[in-house]
PDB file of C-alpha atoms in Angstrom:
ATOM      1  CA  MET A 110      70.274  63.169 111.460  1.00 49.00           C
ATOM      2  CA  PRO A 111      72.548  65.885 112.866  1.00 68.00           C
ATOM      3  CA  ASP A 112      71.485  69.440 112.136  1.00 92.00           C
ATOM      4  CA  TYR A 113      74.446  70.513 110.036  1.00 96.00           C
ATOM      5  CA  LEU A 114      72.886  73.851 109.111  1.00 97.00           C
ATOM      6  CA  THR A 115      72.379  74.897 112.714  1.00 96.00           C
ATOM      7  CA  LEU A 116      76.010  74.099 113.532  1.00 96.00           C
ATOM      8  CA  ALA A 117      77.190  76.077 110.499  1.00 97.00           C
ATOM      9  CA  ILE A 118      75.090  79.064 111.558  1.00 98.00           C
ATOM     10  CA  VAL A 119      76.435  78.976 115.108  1.00 97.00           C
ATOM     11  CA  ALA A 120      80.055  78.708 113.909  1.00 98.00           C
ATOM     12  CA  ALA A 121      79.601  81.480 111.332  1.00 98.00           C
ATOM     13  CA  ARG A 122      78.050  83.833 113.867  1.00 98.00           C
ATOM     14  CA  GLU A 123      80.808  83.183 116.415  1.00 97.00           C
ATOM     15  CA  ALA A 124      83.528  83.776 113.819  1.00 97.00           C
ATOM     16  CA  GLY A 125      81.671  86.849 112.580  1.00 98.00           C
ATOM     17  CA  ALA A 126      81.551  88.300 116.096  1.00 97.00           C
ATOM     18  CA  LEU A 127      85.323  87.921 116.289  1.00 95.00           C
ATOM     19  CA  LEU A 128      85.759  89.701 112.947  1.00 96.00           C
ATOM     20  CA  ARG A 129      83.362  92.461 113.908  1.00 97.00           C
ATOM     21  CA  GLU A 130      85.320  93.073 117.100  1.00 94.00           C
ATOM     22  CA  GLY A 131      88.587  93.223 115.171  1.00 92.00           C
ATOM     23  CA  PHE A 132      87.366  95.347 112.263  1.00 94.00           C
ATOM     24  CA  GLY A 133      89.115  98.705 112.221  1.00 87.00           C
ATOM     25  CA  GLN A 134      91.634  97.650 114.862  1.00 82.00           C
ATOM     26  CA  ALA A 135      95.373  97.246 114.373  1.00 59.00           C
ATOM     27  CA  THR A 136      95.813  94.017 112.434  1.00 72.00           C
ATOM     28  CA  ARG A 137      98.911  92.002 111.610  1.00 76.00           C
ATOM     29  CA  VAL A 138      98.935  91.541 107.841  1.00 75.00           C
ATOM     30  CA  GLU A 139     101.082  89.062 105.929  1.00 73.00           C
ATOM     31  CA  HIS A 140     101.482  88.601 102.192  1.00 72.00           C
ATOM     32  CA  LYS A 141     100.791  85.212 100.627  1.00 70.00           C
ATOM     33  CA  GLY A 142     101.465  86.833  97.247  1.00 61.00           C
ATOM     34  CA  ALA A 143     102.049  90.271  95.774  1.00 64.00           C
ATOM     35  CA  ILE A 144      98.477  91.386  96.594  1.00 57.00           C
ATOM     36  CA  ASP A 145      97.168  88.290  98.406  1.00 60.00           C
ATOM     37  CA  LEU A 146      96.826  89.061 102.119  1.00 65.00           C
ATOM     38  CA  VAL A 147      96.196  87.089 105.281  1.00 72.00           C
ATOM     39  CA  THR A 148      95.569  88.607 108.705  1.00 83.00           C
ATOM     40  CA  ASP A 149      95.687  87.269 112.233  1.00 90.00           C
ATOM     41  CA  TYR A 150      91.884  87.460 112.196  1.00 91.00           C
ATOM     42  CA  ASP A 151      91.695  85.049 109.238  1.00 90.00           C
ATOM     43  CA  ARG A 152      93.588  82.517 111.315  1.00 91.00           C
ATOM     44  CA  GLN A 153      91.706  83.159 114.556  1.00 93.00           C
ATOM     45  CA  ALA A 154      88.323  82.884 112.862  1.00 95.00           C
ATOM     46  CA  GLU A 155      89.343  79.711 111.050  1.00 95.00           C
ATOM     47  CA  ALA A 156      90.634  78.131 114.253  1.00 95.00           C
ATOM     48  CA  LEU A 157      87.327  78.891 115.964  1.00 97.00           C
ATOM     49  CA  ILE A 158      85.282  77.377 113.132  1.00 97.00           C
ATOM     50  CA  LEU A 159      87.439  74.275 112.815  1.00 97.00           C
ATOM     51  CA  ALA A 160      87.278  73.662 116.547  1.00 97.00           C
ATOM     52  CA  ARG A 161      83.460  73.710 116.388  1.00 96.00           C
ATOM     53  CA  LEU A 162      83.341  71.401 113.357  1.00 96.00           C
ATOM     54  CA  ARG A 163      85.831  68.895 114.726  1.00 95.00           C
ATOM     55  CA  ALA A 164      84.163  68.769 118.114  1.00 96.00           C
ATOM     56  CA  ALA A 165      80.771  68.022 116.550  1.00 95.00           C
ATOM     57  CA  PHE A 166      81.802  65.898 113.563  1.00 95.00           C
ATOM     58  CA  PRO A 167      85.365  64.599 113.986  1.00 95.00           C
ATOM     59  CA  GLU A 168      84.936  62.181 111.080  1.00 96.00           C
ATOM     60  CA  HIS A 169      84.166  64.900 108.514  1.00 96.00           C
ATOM     61  CA  ALA A 170      86.763  66.130 106.025  1.00 97.00           C
ATOM     62  CA  ILE A 171      87.578  69.848 106.005  1.00 97.00           C
ATOM     63  CA  ASN A 172      88.950  72.051 103.237  1.00 96.00           C
ATOM     64  CA  ALA A 173      89.793  75.459 104.718  1.00 93.00           C
ATOM     65  CA  GLU A 174      91.492  78.412 103.058  1.00 86.00           C
ATOM     66  CA  GLU A 175      94.300  78.959 105.537  1.00 83.00           C
ATOM     67  CA  SER A 176      94.989  75.466 106.917  1.00 84.00           C
ATOM     68  CA  GLY A 177      94.298  73.380 103.836  1.00 84.00           C
ATOM     69  CA  ARG A 178      92.610  70.016 103.489  1.00 85.00           C
ATOM     70  CA  THR A 179      92.218  67.229 106.029  1.00 87.00           C
ATOM     71  CA  ALA A 180      90.903  63.820 105.001  1.00 83.00           C
ATOM     72  CA  GLY A 181      87.777  62.286 106.416  1.00 85.00           C
ATOM     73  CA  SER A 182      84.398  60.902 105.438  1.00 86.00           C
ATOM     74  CA  ALA A 183      82.372  61.612 102.295  1.00 91.00           C
ATOM     75  CA  ARG A 184      81.099  64.760 104.013  1.00 96.00           C
ATOM     76  CA  GLU A 185      83.454  67.706 103.594  1.00 97.00           C
ATOM     77  CA  TRP A 186      83.239  71.236 104.944  1.00 98.00           C
ATOM     78  CA  LEU A 187      84.482  74.106 102.767  1.00 98.00           C
ATOM     79  CA  VAL A 188      85.533  76.986 105.011  1.00 98.00           C
ATOM     80  CA  ASP A 189      86.481  80.568 104.246  1.00 97.00           C
ATOM     81  CA  PRO A 190      86.802  82.269 107.638  1.00 96.00           C
ATOM     82  CA  LEU A 191      87.220  85.748 106.170  1.00 96.00           C
ATOM     83  CA  ASP A 192      86.153  86.231 102.587  1.00 96.00           C
ATOM     84  CA  GLY A 193      87.284  89.719 101.643  1.00 95.00           C
ATOM     85  CA  THR A 194      90.555  89.862 103.563  1.00 92.00           C
ATOM     86  CA  THR A 195      91.882  92.832 101.582  1.00 92.00           C
ATOM     87  CA  ASN A 196      88.721  94.775 102.374  1.00 95.00           C
ATOM     88  CA  PHE A 197      88.990  93.847 106.059  1.00 94.00           C
ATOM     89  CA  ALA A 198      92.655  94.835 106.247  1.00 91.00           C
ATOM     90  CA  HIS A 199      91.922  98.256 104.756  1.00 92.00           C
ATOM     91  CA  GLY A 200      88.813  98.959 106.816  1.00 94.00           C
ATOM     92  CA  PHE A 201      86.519  98.570 103.807  1.00 96.00           C
ATOM     93  CA  PRO A 202      83.199  97.212 105.163  1.00 97.00           C
ATOM     94  CA  GLN A 203      82.550  94.294 102.795  1.00 98.00           C
ATOM     95  CA  PHE A 204      83.544  90.832 104.024  1.00 98.00           C
ATOM     96  CA  ALA A 205      81.930  87.650 105.262  1.00 98.00           C
ATOM     97  CA  VAL A 206      82.293  84.221 106.807  1.00 98.00           C
ATOM     98  CA  SER A 207      81.471  81.334 104.462  1.00 98.00           C
ATOM     99  CA  LEU A 208      80.796  77.675 105.339  1.00 98.00           C
ATOM    100  CA  ALA A 209      79.462  74.937 103.095  1.00 98.00           C
ATOM    101  CA  LEU A 210      79.001  71.195 103.480  1.00 98.00           C
ATOM    102  CA  THR A 211      79.232  68.722 100.621  1.00 97.00           C
ATOM    103  CA  GLU A 212      78.360  65.033 100.573  1.00 96.00           C
ATOM    104  CA  HIS A 213      80.029  63.004  97.830  1.00 95.00           C
ATOM    105  CA  GLY A 214      80.771  66.345  96.181  1.00 93.00           C
ATOM    106  CA  ARG A 215      77.150  67.554  96.273  1.00 96.00           C
ATOM    107  CA  LEU A 216      76.360  70.773  98.119  1.00 97.00           C
ATOM    108  CA  THR A 217      73.946  70.196 100.986  1.00 97.00           C
ATOM    109  CA  VAL A 218      74.359  73.164 103.373  1.00 98.00           C
ATOM    110  CA  GLY A 219      75.552  76.735 102.898  1.00 98.00           C
ATOM    111  CA  VAL A 220      75.917  79.726 105.222  1.00 98.00           C
ATOM    112  CA  VAL A 221      77.286  83.191 104.428  1.00 98.00           C
ATOM    113  CA  TYR A 222      77.398  85.674 107.301  1.00 98.00           C
ATOM    114  CA  ASP A 223      78.036  89.398 106.955  1.00 98.00           C
ATOM    115  CA  PRO A 224      78.922  90.439 110.519  1.00 98.00           C
ATOM    116  CA  LEU A 225      78.815  94.203 109.971  1.00 98.00           C
ATOM    117  CA  ARG A 226      75.260  94.174 108.607  1.00 98.00           C
ATOM    118  CA  ASP A 227      74.302  91.194 110.784  1.00 98.00           C
ATOM    119  CA  GLU A 228      72.942  89.462 107.686  1.00 98.00           C
ATOM    120  CA  LEU A 229      72.982  85.681 107.648  1.00 98.00           C
ATOM    121  CA  PHE A 230      72.224  83.967 104.347  1.00 98.00           C
ATOM    122  CA  ALA A 231      71.525  80.245 104.632  1.00 98.00           C
ATOM    123  CA  ALA A 232      70.332  77.309 102.562  1.00 98.00           C
ATOM    124  CA  ARG A 233      69.776  73.607 102.794  1.00 97.00           C
ATOM    125  CA  SER A 234      69.598  71.618  99.554  1.00 97.00           C
ATOM    126  CA  GLY A 235      66.023  71.368  98.310  1.00 97.00           C
ATOM    127  CA  GLN A 236      64.604  73.623 101.021  1.00 97.00           C
ATOM    128  CA  GLY A 237      65.076  77.159  99.680  1.00 97.00           C
ATOM    129  CA  ALA A 238      67.246  80.035 100.869  1.00 98.00           C
ATOM    130  CA  THR A 239      66.815  82.581 103.634  1.00 98.00           C
ATOM    131  CA  LEU A 240      68.189  85.892 104.881  1.00 98.00           C
ATOM    132  CA  ASN A 241      67.903  86.172 108.663  1.00 98.00           C
ATOM    133  CA  GLY A 242      65.219  83.500 108.523  1.00 97.00           C
ATOM    134  CA  ALA A 243      63.054  85.078 105.815  1.00 98.00           C
ATOM    135  CA  ALA A 244      62.806  83.468 102.375  1.00 98.00           C
ATOM    136  CA  ILE A 245      64.700  85.197  99.560  1.00 98.00           C
ATOM    137  CA  ARG A 246      64.387  85.020  95.793  1.00 98.00           C
ATOM    138  CA  VAL A 247      66.512  86.069  92.831  1.00 98.00           C
ATOM    139  CA  SER A 248      65.566  89.072  90.701  1.00 98.00           C
ATOM    140  CA  ALA A 249      63.200  89.068  87.731  1.00 98.00           C
ATOM    141  CA  VAL A 250      65.493  91.005  85.364  1.00 98.00           C
ATOM    142  CA  ARG A 251      65.212  89.319  81.973  1.00 98.00           C
ATOM    143  CA  SER A 252      67.895  90.926  79.818  1.00 98.00           C
ATOM    144  CA  LEU A 253      71.600  91.494  80.274  1.00 98.00           C
ATOM    145  CA  ASP A 254      71.399  95.115  79.191  1.00 97.00           C
ATOM    146  CA  GLN A 255      69.197  95.820  82.231  1.00 98.00           C
ATOM    147  CA  ALA A 256      71.303  93.781  84.653  1.00 98.00           C
ATOM    148  CA  LEU A 257      73.589  94.778  87.503  1.00 98.00           C
ATOM    149  CA  LEU A 258      76.519  92.342  87.738  1.00 98.00           C
ATOM    150  CA  THR A 259      79.372  91.776  90.160  1.00 98.00           C
ATOM    151  CA  THR A 260      82.779  90.202  89.634  1.00 98.00           C
ATOM    152  CA  GLY A 261      86.287  89.910  91.038  1.00 97.00           C
ATOM    153  CA  PHE A 262      89.877  89.563  89.885  1.00 95.00           C
ATOM    154  CA  PRO A 263      92.594  86.997  90.676  1.00 87.00           C
ATOM    155  CA  TYR A 264      95.483  87.757  93.001  1.00 80.00           C
ATOM    156  CA  ASP A 265      98.017  87.238  90.204  1.00 85.00           C
ATOM    157  CA  ILE A 266      96.283  89.755  87.932  1.00 87.00           C
ATOM    158  CA  ARG A 267      99.617  91.451  87.233  1.00 90.00           C
ATOM    159  CA  THR A 268     101.286  88.374  85.766  1.00 88.00           C
ATOM    160  CA  ASN A 269      98.592  85.970  84.533  1.00 89.00           C
ATOM    161  CA  PRO A 270      96.894  86.733  81.204  1.00 87.00           C
ATOM    162  CA  ARG A 271      93.730  84.929  82.410  1.00 90.00           C
ATOM    163  CA  ASN A 272      92.919  87.848  84.663  1.00 92.00           C
ATOM    164  CA  ASN A 273      89.275  88.675  83.808  1.00 96.00           C
ATOM    165  CA  LEU A 274      90.084  92.121  82.391  1.00 96.00           C
ATOM    166  CA  ALA A 275      88.885  91.315  78.867  1.00 96.00           C
ATOM    167  CA  GLU A 276      85.710  89.716  80.220  1.00 97.00           C
ATOM    168  CA  PHE A 277      85.112  92.693  82.492  1.00 97.00           C
ATOM    169  CA  THR A 278      85.294  95.062  79.524  1.00 97.00           C
ATOM    170  CA  ARG A 279      82.864  92.969  77.470  1.00 98.00           C
ATOM    171  CA  PHE A 280      80.340  92.798  80.289  1.00 98.00           C
ATOM    172  CA  GLN A 281      80.692  96.503  81.098  1.00 97.00           C
ATOM    173  CA  LEU A 282      79.688  97.287  77.513  1.00 97.00           C
ATOM    174  CA  ARG A 283      76.750  94.846  77.505  1.00 97.00           C
ATOM    175  CA  CYS A 284      75.069  95.230  80.892  1.00 98.00           C
ATOM    176  CA  GLN A 285      73.714  98.135  82.927  1.00 97.00           C
ATOM    177  CA  ALA A 286      76.672  98.187  85.318  1.00 98.00           C
ATOM    178  CA  VAL A 287      79.381  96.018  86.859  1.00 98.00           C
ATOM    179  CA  ARG A 288      80.509  96.267  90.472  1.00 98.00           C
ATOM    180  CA  ARG A 289      83.587  94.749  92.132  1.00 97.00           C
ATOM    181  CA  PRO A 290      82.763  94.537  95.878  1.00 97.00           C
ATOM    182  CA  GLY A 291      85.604  92.179  96.802  1.00 96.00           C
ATOM    183  CA  ALA A 292      83.923  89.263  98.609  1.00 97.00           C
ATOM    184  CA  ALA A 293      82.820  86.376  96.387  1.00 98.00           C
ATOM    185  CA  ALA A 294      80.587  84.780  99.014  1.00 98.00           C
ATOM    186  CA  LEU A 295      78.568  87.981  99.332  1.00 98.00           C
ATOM    187  CA  ASP A 296      78.481  88.418  95.552  1.00 98.00           C
ATOM    188  CA  CYS A 297      76.704  85.050  95.308  1.00 98.00           C
ATOM    189  CA  ALA A 298      74.440  85.756  98.281  1.00 98.00           C
ATOM    190  CA  TRP A 299      73.431  89.123  96.885  1.00 98.00           C
ATOM    191  CA  VAL A 300      72.366  87.479  93.625  1.00 98.00           C
ATOM    192  CA  ALA A 301      70.241  85.165  95.759  1.00 98.00           C
ATOM    193  CA  ALA A 302      68.646  88.168  97.465  1.00 98.00           C
ATOM    194  CA  GLY A 303      68.012  90.008  94.187  1.00 98.00           C
ATOM    195  CA  ARG A 304      70.483  92.800  94.946  1.00 98.00           C
ATOM    196  CA  ALA A 305      72.508  91.833  91.877  1.00 98.00           C
ATOM    197  CA  ASP A 306      71.310  89.945  88.822  1.00 98.00           C
ATOM    198  CA  GLY A 307      74.484  88.016  88.080  1.00 98.00           C
ATOM    199  CA  TYR A 308      78.056  87.340  89.133  1.00 98.00           C
ATOM    200  CA  TRP A 309      81.004  85.745  87.410  1.00 98.00           C
ATOM    201  CA  GLU A 310      84.617  85.240  88.357  1.00 97.00           C
ATOM    202  CA  LEU A 311      87.657  83.384  87.080  1.00 95.00           C
ATOM    203  CA  ARG A 312      90.274  81.691  89.258  1.00 91.00           C
ATOM    204  CA  VAL A 313      88.147  81.191  92.378  1.00 94.00           C
ATOM    205  CA  SER A 314      88.581  78.481  95.013  1.00 94.00           C
ATOM    206  CA  PRO A 315      85.720  76.220  96.161  1.00 95.00           C
ATOM    207  CA  TRP A 316      85.635  77.700  99.667  1.00 96.00           C
ATOM    208  CA  ASP A 317      85.099  81.168  98.107  1.00 95.00           C
ATOM    209  CA  VAL A 318      81.842  80.298  96.373  1.00 97.00           C
ATOM    210  CA  ALA A 319      80.438  76.963  97.604  1.00 98.00           C
ATOM    211  CA  ALA A 320      78.081  78.323 100.264  1.00 98.00           C
ATOM    212  CA  GLY A 321      76.970  81.304  98.193  1.00 98.00           C
ATOM    213  CA  ALA A 322      76.405  79.116  95.142  1.00 98.00           C
ATOM    214  CA  LEU A 323      74.028  76.834  97.041  1.00 98.00           C
ATOM    215  CA  ILE A 324      72.192  79.847  98.484  1.00 98.00           C
ATOM    216  CA  ALA A 325      71.801  81.383  95.019  1.00 98.00           C
ATOM    217  CA  ARG A 326      70.593  78.112  93.528  1.00 98.00           C
ATOM    218  CA  GLU A 327      68.093  77.542  96.345  1.00 98.00           C
ATOM    219  CA  ALA A 328      66.808  81.097  95.815  1.00 98.00           C
ATOM    220  CA  GLY A 329      65.864  80.169  92.250  1.00 98.00           C
ATOM    221  CA  GLY A 330      69.085  81.122  90.500  1.00 98.00           C
ATOM    222  CA  ARG A 331      71.381  79.179  88.215  1.00 98.00           C
ATOM    223  CA  VAL A 332      75.014  78.323  88.926  1.00 98.00           C
ATOM    224  CA  THR A 333      77.415  76.828  86.373  1.00 98.00           C
ATOM    225  CA  SER A 334      80.944  76.878  85.106  1.00 97.00           C
ATOM    226  CA  PRO A 335      81.628  79.317  82.227  1.00 96.00           C
ATOM    227  CA  ALA A 336      81.127  76.358  79.885  1.00 95.00           C
ATOM    228  CA  GLY A 337      77.633  75.905  81.270  1.00 97.00           C
ATOM    229  CA  GLY A 338      78.312  72.743  83.259  1.00 95.00           C
ATOM    230  CA  ASP A 339      76.964  72.001  86.705  1.00 93.00           C
ATOM    231  CA  ASP A 340      80.390  70.859  87.975  1.00 91.00           C
ATOM    232  CA  PHE A 341      81.456  74.360  89.004  1.00 93.00           C
ATOM    233  CA  LEU A 342      83.013  73.176  92.269  1.00 92.00           C
ATOM    234  CA  GLY A 343      85.465  71.137  90.232  1.00 87.00           C
ATOM    235  CA  GLN A 344      86.386  74.163  88.119  1.00 90.00           C
ATOM    236  CA  ASP A 345      88.221  77.385  88.987  1.00 91.00           C
ATOM    237  CA  ALA A 346      85.580  79.715  87.554  1.00 96.00           C
ATOM    238  CA  ILE A 347      81.895  80.298  88.191  1.00 98.00           C
ATOM    239  CA  VAL A 348      78.823  82.008  86.767  1.00 98.00           C
ATOM    240  CA  VAL A 349      75.868  82.791  89.045  1.00 98.00           C
ATOM    241  CA  SER A 350      72.674  84.455  87.854  1.00 98.00           C
ATOM    242  CA  ASN A 351      68.951  84.802  88.349  1.00 98.00           C
ATOM    243  CA  GLY A 352      68.630  82.190  85.599  1.00 98.00           C
ATOM    244  CA  LEU A 353      66.944  84.565  83.172  1.00 98.00           C
ATOM    245  CA  ILE A 354      70.179  86.180  81.952  1.00 98.00           C
ATOM    246  CA  HIS A 355      72.393  83.126  82.291  1.00 98.00           C
ATOM    247  CA  ALA A 356      72.568  82.244  78.604  1.00 98.00           C
ATOM    248  CA  GLU A 357      73.544  85.824  77.753  1.00 98.00           C
ATOM    249  CA  MET A 358      76.269  85.802  80.409  1.00 98.00           C
ATOM    250  CA  LEU A 359      77.712  82.558  79.065  1.00 98.00           C
ATOM    251  CA  ALA A 360      77.685  84.009  75.543  1.00 98.00           C
ATOM    252  CA  VAL A 361      79.664  87.065  76.690  1.00 98.00           C
ATOM    253  CA  LEU A 362      82.227  84.791  78.359  1.00 97.00           C
ATOM    254  CA  ARG A 363      82.540  82.905  75.063  1.00 96.00           C
ATOM    255  CA  ASP A 364      83.029  86.334  73.387  1.00 94.00           C
ATOM    256  CA  GLU A 365      80.016  85.876  71.140  1.00 83.00           C
TER     257      GLU A 365
END
């Protein structure tokens, strides 16, 4: 069987090297929405990744943030070439490359690469999660009031009432602290590594969270929709935790 994880790691590292080289340099920035940005490095990194995937597995489907979806076999790659574009465009050092592979909708491979820290989070379904080759595990925090959480906000926060502000306030009053780093893939990966105890976000896309979700799950965490279902890839919202505080997080999202 082809080594899908190795290919994903190679592609993520190559794209990450491109982003690292471009970080802090003059960048052409375009607006997809009022606060939704895309840079020339998003497109260059995505082109690099897609070229690697298509050369190795031309029959696979691909769903990429900038170029959209192409049909193919039951195996589909979910690609975010630059998760944290706003951070990248402003010189804020928190962004990543994210690649995941699904088969019949089931996550099988996930890679999240932080090129500035040279940290590569990876997982294969049923085989655990690693950071630069060493096994990682979620935290042992057992109560929400002792938990550090991360989250994010949608690009149409100014106009859409489902903007996570009410949820953010509820969590801020119930947990130890909430952070908003700005890269969903790293939010998930950091839960996997025990750096955060939980993460939630509304209005996310599958390429934002697929790889990180698998990594968190393989590190012993729990990943669901806000309703508690396992079909989070088919939803536009996600809850990731160490498992121990998951029920409390879902209760806060239900405003209980």
